[in-house]
Amino acid sequence: MTEEAHELVAVPGDLMGFVIGKKGSTIKQIQTKSGAKLISDRDHRGFIVSGDEEQRACARQLVNEKVAEAQMINRRKRFPGQLVEIPSAFERQVTGKGGDNLKNISTLTGARVFSRGNQLYELRGTEKGVQHAELLLKRRVASARLKTDTICCYIDDRNLPEGCELKLVPVEEKERMMLPGSQSQYRLRPSEEYELGADSQGDNIPCYQADLIANALACLRKIKHDIESNKFQEADMWCHIGRVIIREPDEADVDEVWNIGEVVDKLQNTARGKKSDWRIAFKEGVEIDKKVLQETFSSQPAEEDYRERYDLSFLTPQGRSIRCKVWVANKGVQKKLEEIPIPFSDVKNVVEELHFEDGLTESRCRGWLVLSSQKYLQADIIFPGCKVDCRIMIRPLANNATQSSRHEDETKLLAGYLSMLTFSEADGLHLPDEKLPEGFLFNHMRCSRRTMYAPGEGFTLIVSEESTWGSDVKGEQNTETTDLHLGCEEWDRVLSGEDWEPEMIIAKLPKFLQFVHQVQDFLSYNNCAV
């Protein structure tokens, strides 16, 4: 049996009352949660905490959290603007070198950002500008929390003539991405017009393939180790079709012509975190004629039980990204929703299942709160000779995600709010009329209807017709896009369990890249827009 002991947890005298709470309510909660006993020190230096080591540690953490909360309230009284806390572990990534990221956020939103010390930043400006700046700051924190292990970028010259040179071409205004501080965006294109013919590289094995395989193999080995250590249950590997955008290149670079080797050096420096003016972003989606797609590839029967999925994205007060996934059953479905398998097995990293209060919504919808997946590999492949590029991803997945007690409280608040979601046949899913819990921010909502195609050779092509609604404060337009998700049936089957080896997965990668080429050729020759 663990021996009990006691220790002093120091608390500033002027904050003792806040930690104790009205009629001792707060200190009682701390004792109940921790199992420790807390007595106010007679000299008002803090609390004498008694219990075993685990109980004392829990009580210490809860008391310190209350002290931090009280200090933030006091700071808000001194600084009347909106305050945002950036955890110290991510502060450098969020603010940027010399505060560049904060300056970009100010330029984009019109709100001014001031450092107030102790990881606190004050936002001043119009109500909408401050809300937008807070959203961008917390999005950066969420992104930093999910930093990808390995990021790489390659050039595929299969459709280019030998010795072809490249240049940067501006992205048209309607095709630009909403990126903080990104005043200029470019795509890589051949510097001169050419006809695809005998001089092109054709179906030669891409020169970058060996490096991509090495990176993917290392990531899969790490995931395999994490699965064997019970950190995750499974993994997935797939790619999206879209466009790689080059952000804010140096003005001198815009007028230059580059050979492929020079471009690779620029992109690899960026991917590896070295100094480079070529930062990249990836925009998913294409415009495609479904009739042509159906005539070219055979489609699998549509799911009879579910008609669509909604994804709602939120940012928590601590800058975590958390999603609500809601599957909507077709009208007249005869089964209990709990008995219907979820299509594509894509509800992972679950933190809580939702229970809807509205009767119609409960009869038609199933919903879950899930955490965003950690990416172990993100490989962007640019095809200057094609209309589209691709992004290959490798992620570990868990059926259920673990959380700290502090995060559990956040999750319960958000789950309570989302239990009031409502669905109607005419208008779809609607956010509750009630205000979001304090500190939470709505990021975006997306509705997708999916069709799976079987192009042959064990590969899959999922076409997702998507409607997206952004937060009112971001200034983004509601959009209609079509996302192409390419996968491998063998990977999906094998990576869903533990009985696989990294080499088994990698053996299929060269053929998968050939499949990517086939889809790109289809999109190019059928005049699909991106």
Short mmCIF file of C-alpha atoms in Angstrom, two decimals:
data_model
loop_
_atom_site.label_atom_id
_atom_site.label_comp_id
_atom_site.label_asym_id
_atom_site.label_seq_id
_atom_site.Cartn_x
_atom_site.Cartn_y
_atom_site.Cartn_z
CA MET A 1 0.00 0.00 0.00
CA THR A 2 1.36 3.42 -0.97
CA GLU A 3 2.28 5.50 2.09
CA GLU A 4 0.44 8.79 2.52
CA ALA A 5 2.41 12.00 2.88
CA HIS A 6 1.73 15.71 2.76
CA GLU A 7 3.19 18.74 0.98
CA LEU A 8 2.58 22.45 0.60
CA VAL A 9 1.19 23.68 -2.73
CA ALA A 10 1.96 27.40 -2.84
CA VAL A 11 -0.80 29.83 -3.89
CA PRO A 12 -0.58 33.66 -3.87
CA GLY A 13 -2.56 35.03 -0.93
CA ASP A 14 -4.87 37.13 -3.10
CA LEU A 15 -5.89 34.05 -5.12
CA MET A 16 -6.69 31.72 -2.20
CA GLY A 17 -10.39 32.62 -2.27
CA PHE A 18 -10.62 31.84 -6.00
CA VAL A 19 -9.14 28.37 -5.47
CA ILE A 20 -11.44 27.70 -2.50
CA GLY A 21 -14.53 28.86 -4.40
CA LYS A 22 -17.95 29.96 -3.16
CA LYS A 23 -18.77 28.06 0.05
CA GLY A 24 -15.72 25.86 -0.64
CA SER A 25 -17.22 24.44 -3.84
CA THR A 26 -14.02 24.56 -5.91
CA ILE A 27 -11.74 23.02 -3.30
CA LYS A 28 -14.31 20.24 -2.74
CA GLN A 29 -14.23 19.45 -6.47
CA ILE A 30 -10.43 19.29 -6.40
CA GLN A 31 -10.52 16.89 -3.44
CA THR A 32 -13.13 14.69 -5.14
CA LYS A 33 -11.22 14.52 -8.44
CA SER A 34 -7.81 13.92 -6.89
CA GLY A 35 -8.70 11.84 -3.85
CA ALA A 36 -6.34 14.02 -1.79
CA LYS A 37 -7.21 16.09 1.27
CA LEU A 38 -6.52 19.84 1.14
CA ILE A 39 -6.30 22.17 4.16
CA SER A 40 -5.62 25.90 3.95
CA ASP A 41 -2.22 26.81 5.40
CA ARG A 42 -2.62 29.01 8.49
CA ASP A 43 -0.20 31.60 7.09
CA HIS A 44 -2.16 31.73 3.79
CA ARG A 45 0.82 30.54 1.78
CA GLY A 46 -1.26 27.86 0.02
CA PHE A 47 -2.71 24.45 0.84
CA ILE A 48 -1.40 21.44 2.78
CA VAL A 49 -2.12 18.47 0.48
CA SER A 50 -2.28 14.96 1.97
CA GLY A 51 -2.49 11.64 0.11
CA ASP A 52 -0.38 9.19 -1.84
CA GLU A 53 1.99 10.38 -4.56
CA GLU A 54 -0.54 10.08 -7.40
CA GLN A 55 -3.29 11.87 -5.45
CA ARG A 56 -0.96 14.72 -4.44
CA ALA A 57 0.28 15.15 -8.03
CA CYS A 58 -3.30 15.33 -9.33
CA ALA A 59 -4.31 17.86 -6.64
CA ARG A 60 -1.20 19.94 -7.33
CA GLN A 61 -2.06 20.09 -11.05
CA LEU A 62 -5.70 21.07 -10.39
CA VAL A 63 -4.72 23.81 -7.93
CA ASN A 64 -2.11 25.21 -10.34
CA GLU A 65 -4.70 25.23 -13.15
CA LYS A 66 -7.06 27.25 -10.96
CA VAL A 67 -4.27 29.68 -10.11
CA ALA A 68 -3.48 30.11 -13.82
CA GLU A 69 -7.18 30.69 -14.54
CA ALA A 70 -7.36 33.37 -11.84
CA GLN A 71 -4.22 35.06 -13.15
CA MET A 72 -5.67 35.17 -16.67
CA ILE A 73 -8.87 36.76 -15.36
CA ASN A 74 -6.81 39.40 -13.58
CA ARG A 75 -4.80 40.09 -16.75
CA ARG A 76 -8.03 40.51 -18.70
CA LYS A 77 -9.06 43.21 -16.27
CA ARG A 78 -5.74 44.99 -16.88
CA PHE A 79 -5.76 44.41 -20.67
CA PRO A 80 -9.34 44.86 -21.98
CA GLY A 81 -8.58 43.46 -25.46
CA GLN A 82 -9.12 39.78 -26.31
CA LEU A 83 -6.38 37.60 -24.77
CA VAL A 84 -5.15 34.37 -26.38
CA GLU A 85 -2.77 31.97 -24.66
CA ILE A 86 -0.19 30.18 -26.82
CA PRO A 87 1.35 27.16 -25.04
CA SER A 88 5.11 27.62 -24.63
CA ALA A 89 5.86 24.41 -26.54
CA PHE A 90 4.38 25.93 -29.72
CA GLU A 91 5.02 29.65 -29.20
CA ARG A 92 7.99 29.87 -31.56
CA GLN A 93 6.21 28.01 -34.36
CA VAL A 94 3.08 30.12 -33.99
CA THR A 95 4.71 33.56 -33.78
CA GLY A 96 7.38 32.93 -36.44
CA LYS A 97 10.86 34.36 -36.73
CA GLY A 98 10.86 37.90 -35.35
CA GLY A 99 7.07 37.73 -35.02
CA ASP A 100 6.58 37.43 -38.80
CA ASN A 101 3.51 35.21 -38.46
CA LEU A 102 1.86 37.68 -36.07
CA LYS A 103 2.53 40.52 -38.52
CA ASN A 104 0.96 38.48 -41.32
CA ILE A 105 -2.11 37.81 -39.18
CA SER A 106 -2.42 41.53 -38.43
CA THR A 107 -2.15 42.34 -42.16
CA LEU A 108 -4.81 39.78 -43.08
CA THR A 109 -7.32 40.56 -40.31
CA GLY A 110 -6.72 44.23 -39.49
CA ALA A 111 -6.39 43.34 -35.78
CA ARG A 112 -3.22 44.26 -33.88
CA VAL A 113 -1.40 41.58 -31.88
CA PHE A 114 0.58 42.48 -28.73
CA SER A 115 2.70 40.18 -26.57
CA ARG A 116 1.78 40.46 -22.88
CA GLY A 117 4.26 37.89 -21.51
CA ASN A 118 3.66 34.43 -20.04
CA GLN A 119 2.51 33.13 -23.45
CA LEU A 120 -0.37 35.63 -23.56
CA TYR A 121 -1.17 37.75 -26.63
CA GLU A 122 -3.66 40.60 -26.73
CA LEU A 123 -5.77 41.22 -29.84
CA ARG A 124 -7.20 44.67 -30.56
CA GLY A 125 -9.35 45.84 -33.44
CA THR A 126 -12.89 45.46 -34.75
CA GLU A 127 -14.93 42.60 -33.28
CA LYS A 128 -14.77 40.64 -36.52
CA GLY A 129 -11.04 41.35 -37.00
CA VAL A 130 -10.24 40.18 -33.46
CA GLN A 131 -12.32 37.02 -33.92
CA HIS A 132 -10.53 36.30 -37.21
CA ALA A 133 -7.10 36.85 -35.64
CA GLU A 134 -7.98 34.56 -32.72
CA LEU A 135 -9.10 31.89 -35.16
CA LEU A 136 -5.85 32.10 -37.14
CA LEU A 137 -3.71 31.98 -33.98
CA LYS A 138 -5.51 28.92 -32.64
CA ARG A 139 -5.35 27.24 -36.05
CA ARG A 140 -1.57 27.69 -35.94
CA VAL A 141 -1.45 26.16 -32.45
CA ALA A 142 -3.56 23.21 -33.63
CA SER A 143 -1.28 22.74 -36.64
CA ALA A 144 1.83 22.87 -34.42
CA ARG A 145 0.34 20.19 -32.14
CA LEU A 146 0.01 17.88 -35.16
CA LYS A 147 3.39 18.58 -36.69
CA THR A 148 4.16 15.98 -39.35
CA ASP A 149 7.17 13.75 -38.69
CA THR A 150 8.46 13.70 -42.28
CA ILE A 151 7.64 16.27 -44.97
CA CYS A 152 9.09 15.94 -48.46
CA CYS A 153 8.43 17.43 -51.88
CA TYR A 154 9.39 16.04 -55.30
CA ILE A 155 9.23 16.91 -58.99
CA ASP A 156 7.88 14.30 -61.42
CA ASP A 157 9.03 15.07 -64.98
CA ARG A 158 7.32 12.15 -66.74
CA ASN A 159 5.38 14.41 -69.13
CA LEU A 160 8.19 16.90 -69.76
CA PRO A 161 10.67 16.87 -72.64
CA GLU A 162 14.27 16.19 -71.70
CA GLY A 163 16.05 19.29 -70.38
CA CYS A 164 12.77 21.16 -69.85
CA GLU A 165 13.06 24.33 -67.74
CA LEU A 166 10.41 25.61 -65.35
CA LYS A 167 9.01 28.97 -64.25
CA LEU A 168 6.61 30.32 -61.64
CA VAL A 169 3.15 31.24 -62.97
CA PRO A 170 0.70 33.30 -60.82
CA VAL A 171 -2.41 31.55 -59.52
CA GLU A 172 -5.59 33.19 -60.78
CA GLU A 173 -7.53 35.16 -58.16
CA LYS A 174 -10.51 32.78 -58.08
CA GLU A 175 -8.19 29.79 -57.54
CA ARG A 176 -6.15 31.30 -54.69
CA MET A 177 -6.07 29.72 -51.24
CA MET A 178 -6.91 31.60 -48.02
CA LEU A 179 -3.46 31.58 -46.40
CA PRO A 180 -2.35 33.97 -43.62
CA GLY A 181 -0.15 36.70 -45.04
CA SER A 182 0.06 35.05 -48.46
CA GLN A 183 -0.08 37.97 -50.87
CA SER A 184 1.28 36.02 -53.86
CA GLN A 185 0.77 32.41 -54.93
CA TYR A 186 2.32 30.56 -57.86
CA ARG A 187 2.34 27.23 -59.69
CA LEU A 188 5.27 25.56 -61.45
CA ARG A 189 4.92 25.32 -65.21
CA PRO A 190 7.22 24.63 -68.20
CA SER A 191 8.90 27.85 -69.36
CA GLU A 192 7.98 27.19 -73.00
CA GLU A 193 5.06 25.63 -74.82
CA TYR A 194 5.64 22.06 -75.97
CA GLU A 195 3.73 19.13 -77.39
CA LEU A 196 3.66 15.85 -75.51
CA GLY A 197 5.37 13.36 -77.77
CA ALA A 198 8.41 11.22 -78.38
CA ASP A 199 10.74 13.54 -76.48
CA SER A 200 8.77 13.33 -73.21
CA GLN A 201 9.87 11.16 -70.32
CA GLY A 202 6.83 8.89 -70.72
CA ASP A 203 6.46 6.04 -68.24
CA ASN A 204 10.05 5.97 -67.03
CA ILE A 205 10.50 5.18 -63.36
CA PRO A 206 10.51 8.51 -61.46
CA CYS A 207 14.00 9.43 -60.27
CA TYR A 208 12.66 10.43 -56.83
CA GLN A 209 11.06 7.03 -56.22
CA ALA A 210 13.98 5.60 -54.21
CA ASP A 211 13.97 8.57 -51.81
CA LEU A 212 10.17 8.41 -51.42
CA ILE A 213 10.37 4.67 -50.67
CA ALA A 214 13.09 5.25 -48.06
CA ASN A 215 11.03 7.94 -46.31
CA ALA A 216 7.83 5.87 -46.42
CA LEU A 217 9.66 2.78 -45.14
CA ALA A 218 11.08 4.68 -42.16
CA CYS A 219 7.63 6.07 -41.28
CA LEU A 220 5.95 2.67 -41.57
CA ARG A 221 8.58 1.11 -39.32
CA LYS A 222 7.88 3.77 -36.69
CA ILE A 223 4.13 3.17 -36.94
CA LYS A 224 4.66 -0.59 -36.70
CA HIS A 225 6.65 -0.06 -33.50
CA ASP A 226 3.90 2.18 -32.10
CA ILE A 227 1.25 -0.43 -32.93
CA GLU A 228 3.27 -3.15 -31.18
CA SER A 229 3.57 -0.80 -28.19
CA ASN A 230 -0.25 -0.43 -28.15
CA LYS A 231 -0.05 3.28 -28.92
CA PHE A 232 -2.16 2.80 -32.07
CA GLN A 233 -4.29 -0.01 -33.53
CA GLU A 234 -3.86 0.50 -37.27
CA ALA A 235 -2.66 2.82 -40.04
CA ASP A 236 -3.60 4.04 -43.49
CA MET A 237 -1.79 5.17 -46.65
CA TRP A 238 -3.42 6.99 -49.56
CA CYS A 239 -3.21 10.17 -51.62
CA HIS A 240 -5.29 13.16 -52.67
CA ILE A 241 -5.30 14.77 -56.10
CA GLY A 242 -4.99 18.56 -56.13
CA ARG A 243 -2.49 21.36 -56.70
CA VAL A 244 0.71 22.40 -54.95
CA ILE A 245 0.80 26.17 -54.41
CA ILE A 246 4.12 27.99 -53.93
CA ARG A 247 3.64 30.88 -51.50
CA GLU A 248 5.48 34.19 -51.32
CA PRO A 249 8.55 33.41 -53.45
CA ASP A 250 11.26 36.03 -53.64
CA GLU A 251 10.39 38.62 -56.32
CA ALA A 252 13.63 37.89 -58.15
CA ASP A 253 12.68 34.20 -58.39
CA VAL A 254 9.45 35.02 -60.22
CA ASP A 255 11.33 36.28 -63.27
CA GLU A 256 13.84 33.40 -63.31
CA VAL A 257 13.84 30.16 -65.30
CA TRP A 258 14.84 27.04 -63.36
CA ASN A 259 16.09 23.62 -64.32
CA ILE A 260 14.54 20.69 -62.48
CA GLY A 261 17.56 20.16 -60.21
CA GLU A 262 17.42 23.77 -59.00
CA VAL A 263 13.70 23.48 -58.30
CA VAL A 264 14.20 20.26 -56.33
CA ASP A 265 16.84 21.98 -54.16
CA LYS A 266 14.44 24.85 -53.45
CA LEU A 267 11.58 22.54 -52.52
CA GLN A 268 13.62 20.09 -50.46
CA ASN A 269 15.12 22.94 -48.44
CA THR A 270 11.59 24.10 -47.61
CA ALA A 271 10.41 20.60 -46.71
CA ARG A 272 13.39 20.04 -44.42
CA GLY A 273 12.85 23.32 -42.60
CA LYS A 274 15.91 25.10 -44.02
CA LYS A 275 15.91 28.72 -45.12
CA SER A 276 14.02 29.07 -48.37
CA ASP A 277 11.63 31.56 -49.93
CA TRP A 278 9.50 28.79 -51.43
CA ARG A 279 6.85 27.76 -48.95
CA ILE A 280 4.22 25.39 -50.23
CA ALA A 281 0.57 24.57 -49.56
CA PHE A 282 -1.73 21.95 -51.03
CA LYS A 283 -5.21 22.60 -52.39
CA GLU A 284 -7.37 19.52 -52.77
CA GLY A 285 -10.08 19.04 -55.37
CA VAL A 286 -10.80 18.98 -59.11
CA GLU A 287 -13.73 19.78 -61.37
CA ILE A 288 -14.71 16.59 -63.12
CA ASP A 289 -17.47 15.37 -65.41
CA LYS A 290 -19.12 12.52 -63.50
CA LYS A 291 -20.61 11.10 -66.67
CA VAL A 292 -17.17 10.74 -68.25
CA LEU A 293 -15.86 9.24 -65.00
CA GLN A 294 -18.66 6.66 -64.93
CA GLU A 295 -18.09 5.77 -68.56
CA THR A 296 -14.37 5.26 -67.93
CA PHE A 297 -14.36 3.45 -64.58
CA SER A 298 -16.89 1.06 -63.08
CA SER A 299 -18.49 2.29 -59.87
CA GLN A 300 -19.37 0.12 -56.93
CA PRO A 301 -23.00 0.12 -55.74
CA ALA A 302 -23.81 3.15 -53.63
CA GLU A 303 -24.29 2.62 -49.92
CA GLU A 304 -28.01 1.98 -49.44
CA ASP A 305 -28.19 2.96 -45.79
CA TYR A 306 -26.29 6.27 -45.58
CA ARG A 307 -26.63 9.23 -47.92
CA GLU A 308 -23.98 11.70 -46.73
CA ARG A 309 -21.45 12.65 -44.06
CA TYR A 310 -20.95 15.98 -42.30
CA ASP A 311 -17.62 17.08 -40.84
CA LEU A 312 -17.68 19.97 -38.38
CA SER A 313 -14.31 21.34 -37.29
CA PHE A 314 -13.73 23.24 -34.03
CA LEU A 315 -10.79 24.71 -32.13
CA THR A 316 -10.74 24.31 -28.34
CA PRO A 317 -9.61 26.98 -25.83
CA GLN A 318 -6.24 25.18 -25.68
CA GLY A 319 -5.82 25.26 -29.48
CA ARG A 320 -6.66 21.62 -30.19
CA SER A 321 -8.38 20.69 -33.43
CA ILE A 322 -11.40 18.47 -32.80
CA ARG A 323 -13.93 17.25 -35.34
CA CYS A 324 -17.53 16.19 -35.18
CA LYS A 325 -18.39 13.52 -37.78
CA VAL A 326 -22.07 12.93 -38.45
CA TRP A 327 -23.33 10.21 -40.81
CA VAL A 328 -26.91 10.72 -42.09
CA ALA A 329 -29.01 7.65 -42.89
CA ASN A 330 -31.28 7.58 -45.93
CA LYS A 331 -34.95 8.32 -45.39
CA GLY A 332 -36.94 5.21 -44.59
CA VAL A 333 -33.99 3.11 -43.44
CA GLN A 334 -35.43 0.06 -41.70
CA LYS A 335 -32.52 -0.84 -39.40
CA LYS A 336 -31.37 0.56 -36.09
CA LEU A 337 -28.57 2.99 -36.79
CA GLU A 338 -26.28 1.16 -34.35
CA GLU A 339 -26.58 -1.95 -36.54
CA ILE A 340 -25.48 -0.24 -39.77
CA PRO A 341 -21.72 -0.34 -40.49
CA ILE A 342 -20.17 3.07 -41.13
CA PRO A 343 -19.00 3.33 -44.78
CA PHE A 344 -15.26 3.39 -45.46
CA SER A 345 -14.47 2.62 -41.78
CA ASP A 346 -13.47 6.25 -41.30
CA VAL A 347 -14.60 6.99 -37.74
CA LYS A 348 -11.30 6.73 -35.84
CA ASN A 349 -9.59 8.52 -32.91
CA VAL A 350 -12.98 8.72 -31.19
CA VAL A 351 -13.17 10.68 -27.93
CA GLU A 352 -16.95 10.57 -27.44
CA GLU A 353 -20.12 9.48 -29.21
CA LEU A 354 -22.85 12.12 -29.44
CA HIS A 355 -26.44 11.64 -28.29
CA PHE A 356 -28.79 14.03 -30.08
CA GLU A 357 -31.68 15.65 -28.21
CA ASP A 358 -33.87 16.29 -31.27
CA GLY A 359 -36.03 13.26 -32.13
CA LEU A 360 -35.72 13.42 -35.93
CA THR A 361 -31.97 14.01 -35.72
CA GLU A 362 -31.54 11.04 -33.38
CA SER A 363 -33.52 8.79 -35.75
CA ARG A 364 -31.46 9.74 -38.83
CA CYS A 365 -27.95 10.64 -37.59
CA ARG A 366 -25.00 9.11 -35.76
CA GLY A 367 -22.25 11.43 -34.57
CA TRP A 368 -18.86 11.27 -32.89
CA LEU A 369 -16.22 13.67 -31.64
CA VAL A 370 -12.82 12.66 -33.01
CA LEU A 371 -9.31 14.04 -32.79
CA SER A 372 -7.30 14.89 -35.90
CA SER A 373 -4.81 12.21 -36.94
CA GLN A 374 -1.06 12.63 -36.54
CA LYS A 375 0.71 12.47 -39.92
CA TYR A 376 3.95 10.48 -40.06
CA LEU A 377 4.57 11.20 -43.77
CA GLN A 378 3.40 14.00 -46.06
CA ALA A 379 4.87 13.74 -49.54
CA ASP A 380 3.89 16.32 -52.17
CA ILE A 381 4.65 15.34 -55.76
CA ILE A 382 4.50 18.17 -58.30
CA PHE A 383 3.81 17.31 -61.94
CA PRO A 384 4.62 20.48 -63.93
CA GLY A 385 3.56 18.72 -67.14
CA CYS A 386 0.06 17.89 -65.79
CA LYS A 387 -2.87 19.89 -64.51
CA VAL A 388 -2.80 18.21 -61.11
CA ASP A 389 -0.35 17.19 -58.41
CA CYS A 390 -0.75 14.73 -55.54
CA ARG A 391 -0.12 14.44 -51.80
CA ILE A 392 0.67 11.02 -50.31
CA MET A 393 -0.12 10.54 -46.61
CA ILE A 394 0.70 7.90 -44.00
CA ARG A 395 -1.12 8.11 -40.66
CA PRO A 396 -1.43 5.94 -37.55
CA LEU A 397 -4.98 5.50 -36.27
CA ALA A 398 -6.54 4.56 -32.94
CA ASN A 399 -10.11 3.38 -32.37
CA ASN A 400 -10.28 5.54 -29.25
CA ALA A 401 -8.12 8.55 -28.43
CA THR A 402 -6.75 9.17 -24.93
CA GLN A 403 -7.10 12.57 -23.27
CA SER A 404 -5.96 14.33 -20.13
CA SER A 405 -8.57 15.22 -17.51
CA ARG A 406 -8.40 18.85 -18.64
CA HIS A 407 -9.15 17.85 -22.23
CA GLU A 408 -11.99 15.59 -21.09
CA ASP A 409 -13.71 18.62 -19.58
CA GLU A 410 -13.34 20.49 -22.90
CA THR A 411 -14.74 17.50 -24.80
CA LYS A 412 -17.79 17.22 -22.55
CA LEU A 413 -18.57 20.92 -23.01
CA LEU A 414 -18.41 20.61 -26.79
CA ALA A 415 -20.37 17.33 -26.78
CA GLY A 416 -23.13 18.98 -24.77
CA TYR A 417 -23.33 21.81 -27.30
CA LEU A 418 -23.33 19.46 -30.31
CA SER A 419 -26.03 17.23 -28.82
CA MET A 420 -28.34 20.10 -29.85
CA LEU A 421 -27.51 19.72 -33.57
CA THR A 422 -30.63 19.43 -35.72
CA PHE A 423 -31.22 17.72 -39.07
CA SER A 424 -34.03 18.29 -41.57
CA GLU A 425 -34.64 16.60 -44.91
CA ALA A 426 -34.86 19.93 -46.72
CA ASP A 427 -31.97 21.86 -45.13
CA GLY A 428 -29.57 19.20 -43.86
CA LEU A 429 -27.58 19.57 -40.63
CA HIS A 430 -27.70 22.82 -38.64
CA LEU A 431 -25.55 24.16 -35.81
CA PRO A 432 -27.41 24.85 -32.54
CA ASP A 433 -28.88 28.31 -32.02
CA GLU A 434 -27.09 28.51 -28.67
CA LYS A 435 -23.69 30.19 -28.46
CA LEU A 436 -20.59 27.99 -28.47
CA PRO A 437 -19.02 27.42 -25.02
CA GLU A 438 -16.53 30.17 -24.15
CA GLY A 439 -13.12 29.78 -25.78
CA PHE A 440 -14.29 27.38 -28.53
CA LEU A 441 -14.19 28.49 -32.17
CA PHE A 442 -16.07 27.10 -35.16
CA ASN A 443 -13.70 26.50 -38.09
CA HIS A 444 -15.76 24.99 -40.92
CA MET A 445 -18.46 22.47 -41.85
CA ARG A 446 -18.38 20.16 -44.85
CA CYS A 447 -20.99 17.84 -46.35
CA SER A 448 -19.72 15.05 -48.61
CA ARG A 449 -21.42 12.44 -50.78
CA ARG A 450 -19.10 9.69 -51.89
CA THR A 451 -18.88 7.22 -54.75
CA MET A 452 -16.22 4.52 -54.95
CA TYR A 453 -14.82 3.49 -58.33
CA ALA A 454 -12.78 0.38 -59.11
CA PRO A 455 -10.26 1.23 -61.88
CA GLY A 456 -8.83 -2.29 -61.62
CA GLU A 457 -5.54 -3.77 -60.39
CA GLY A 458 -6.63 -3.59 -56.74
CA PHE A 459 -6.79 0.20 -56.52
CA THR A 460 -9.69 2.43 -55.47
CA LEU A 461 -10.78 5.91 -56.49
CA ILE A 462 -13.20 7.62 -54.10
CA VAL A 463 -14.98 10.65 -55.54
CA SER A 464 -16.36 12.94 -52.84
CA GLU A 465 -18.72 15.72 -53.89
CA GLU A 466 -18.31 18.32 -51.16
CA SER A 467 -20.02 21.48 -49.98
CA THR A 468 -18.06 23.55 -47.46
CA TRP A 469 -19.22 26.37 -45.19
CA GLY A 470 -16.47 28.38 -43.49
CA SER A 471 -16.62 30.38 -40.28
CA ASP A 472 -18.23 33.79 -40.80
CA VAL A 473 -15.12 35.57 -39.56
CA LYS A 474 -12.64 34.02 -42.04
CA GLY A 475 -13.86 35.83 -45.12
CA GLU A 476 -13.97 32.59 -47.11
CA GLN A 477 -16.67 31.83 -49.63
CA ASN A 478 -18.84 28.74 -49.34
CA THR A 479 -17.50 26.30 -51.92
CA GLU A 480 -18.53 23.29 -53.99
CA THR A 481 -15.63 20.95 -54.85
CA THR A 482 -14.91 17.39 -55.86
CA ASP A 483 -12.18 15.57 -53.96
CA LEU A 484 -10.36 12.55 -55.44
CA HIS A 485 -8.96 10.11 -52.90
CA LEU A 486 -6.76 7.30 -54.31
CA GLY A 487 -6.13 4.15 -52.32
CA CYS A 488 -4.97 0.57 -52.51
CA GLU A 489 -7.29 -2.24 -51.45
CA GLU A 490 -4.39 -4.32 -50.16
CA TRP A 491 -3.11 -1.45 -48.00
CA ASP A 492 -6.60 -0.83 -46.59
CA ARG A 493 -6.99 -4.50 -45.69
CA VAL A 494 -3.51 -5.16 -44.29
CA LEU A 495 -2.99 -1.88 -42.40
CA SER A 496 -6.26 -2.38 -40.48
CA GLY A 497 -4.49 -4.97 -38.31
CA GLU A 498 -1.11 -5.82 -36.82
CA ASP A 499 -0.10 -8.65 -39.17
CA TRP A 500 1.96 -6.69 -41.68
CA GLU A 501 5.53 -5.59 -42.27
CA PRO A 502 6.64 -2.23 -43.73
CA GLU A 503 8.30 -3.95 -46.69
CA MET A 504 4.95 -5.54 -47.64
CA ILE A 505 3.37 -2.09 -47.99
CA ILE A 506 6.32 -0.53 -49.82
CA ALA A 507 6.39 -3.33 -52.41
CA LYS A 508 3.13 -1.96 -53.83
CA LEU A 509 4.20 1.70 -53.94
CA PRO A 510 5.74 1.70 -57.47
CA LYS A 511 2.52 0.26 -58.95
CA PHE A 512 0.49 2.75 -56.92
CA LEU A 513 2.46 5.61 -58.49
CA GLN A 514 1.67 4.18 -61.93
CA PHE A 515 -2.01 4.23 -60.91
CA VAL A 516 -1.62 7.92 -59.92
CA HIS A 517 -0.18 8.59 -63.40
CA GLN A 518 -3.19 6.91 -65.02
CA VAL A 519 -5.64 9.06 -63.07
CA GLN A 520 -3.68 12.22 -63.92
CA ASP A 521 -3.67 11.32 -67.61
CA PHE A 522 -7.42 10.75 -67.46
CA LEU A 523 -7.94 14.18 -65.88
CA SER A 524 -5.66 15.91 -68.40
CA TYR A 525 -7.06 14.27 -71.53
CA ASN A 526 -10.69 14.82 -70.48
CA ASN A 527 -10.11 18.56 -69.86
CA CYS A 528 -10.95 18.41 -66.16
CA ALA A 529 -10.27 21.68 -64.34
CA VAL A 530 -8.41 22.08 -61.07
#
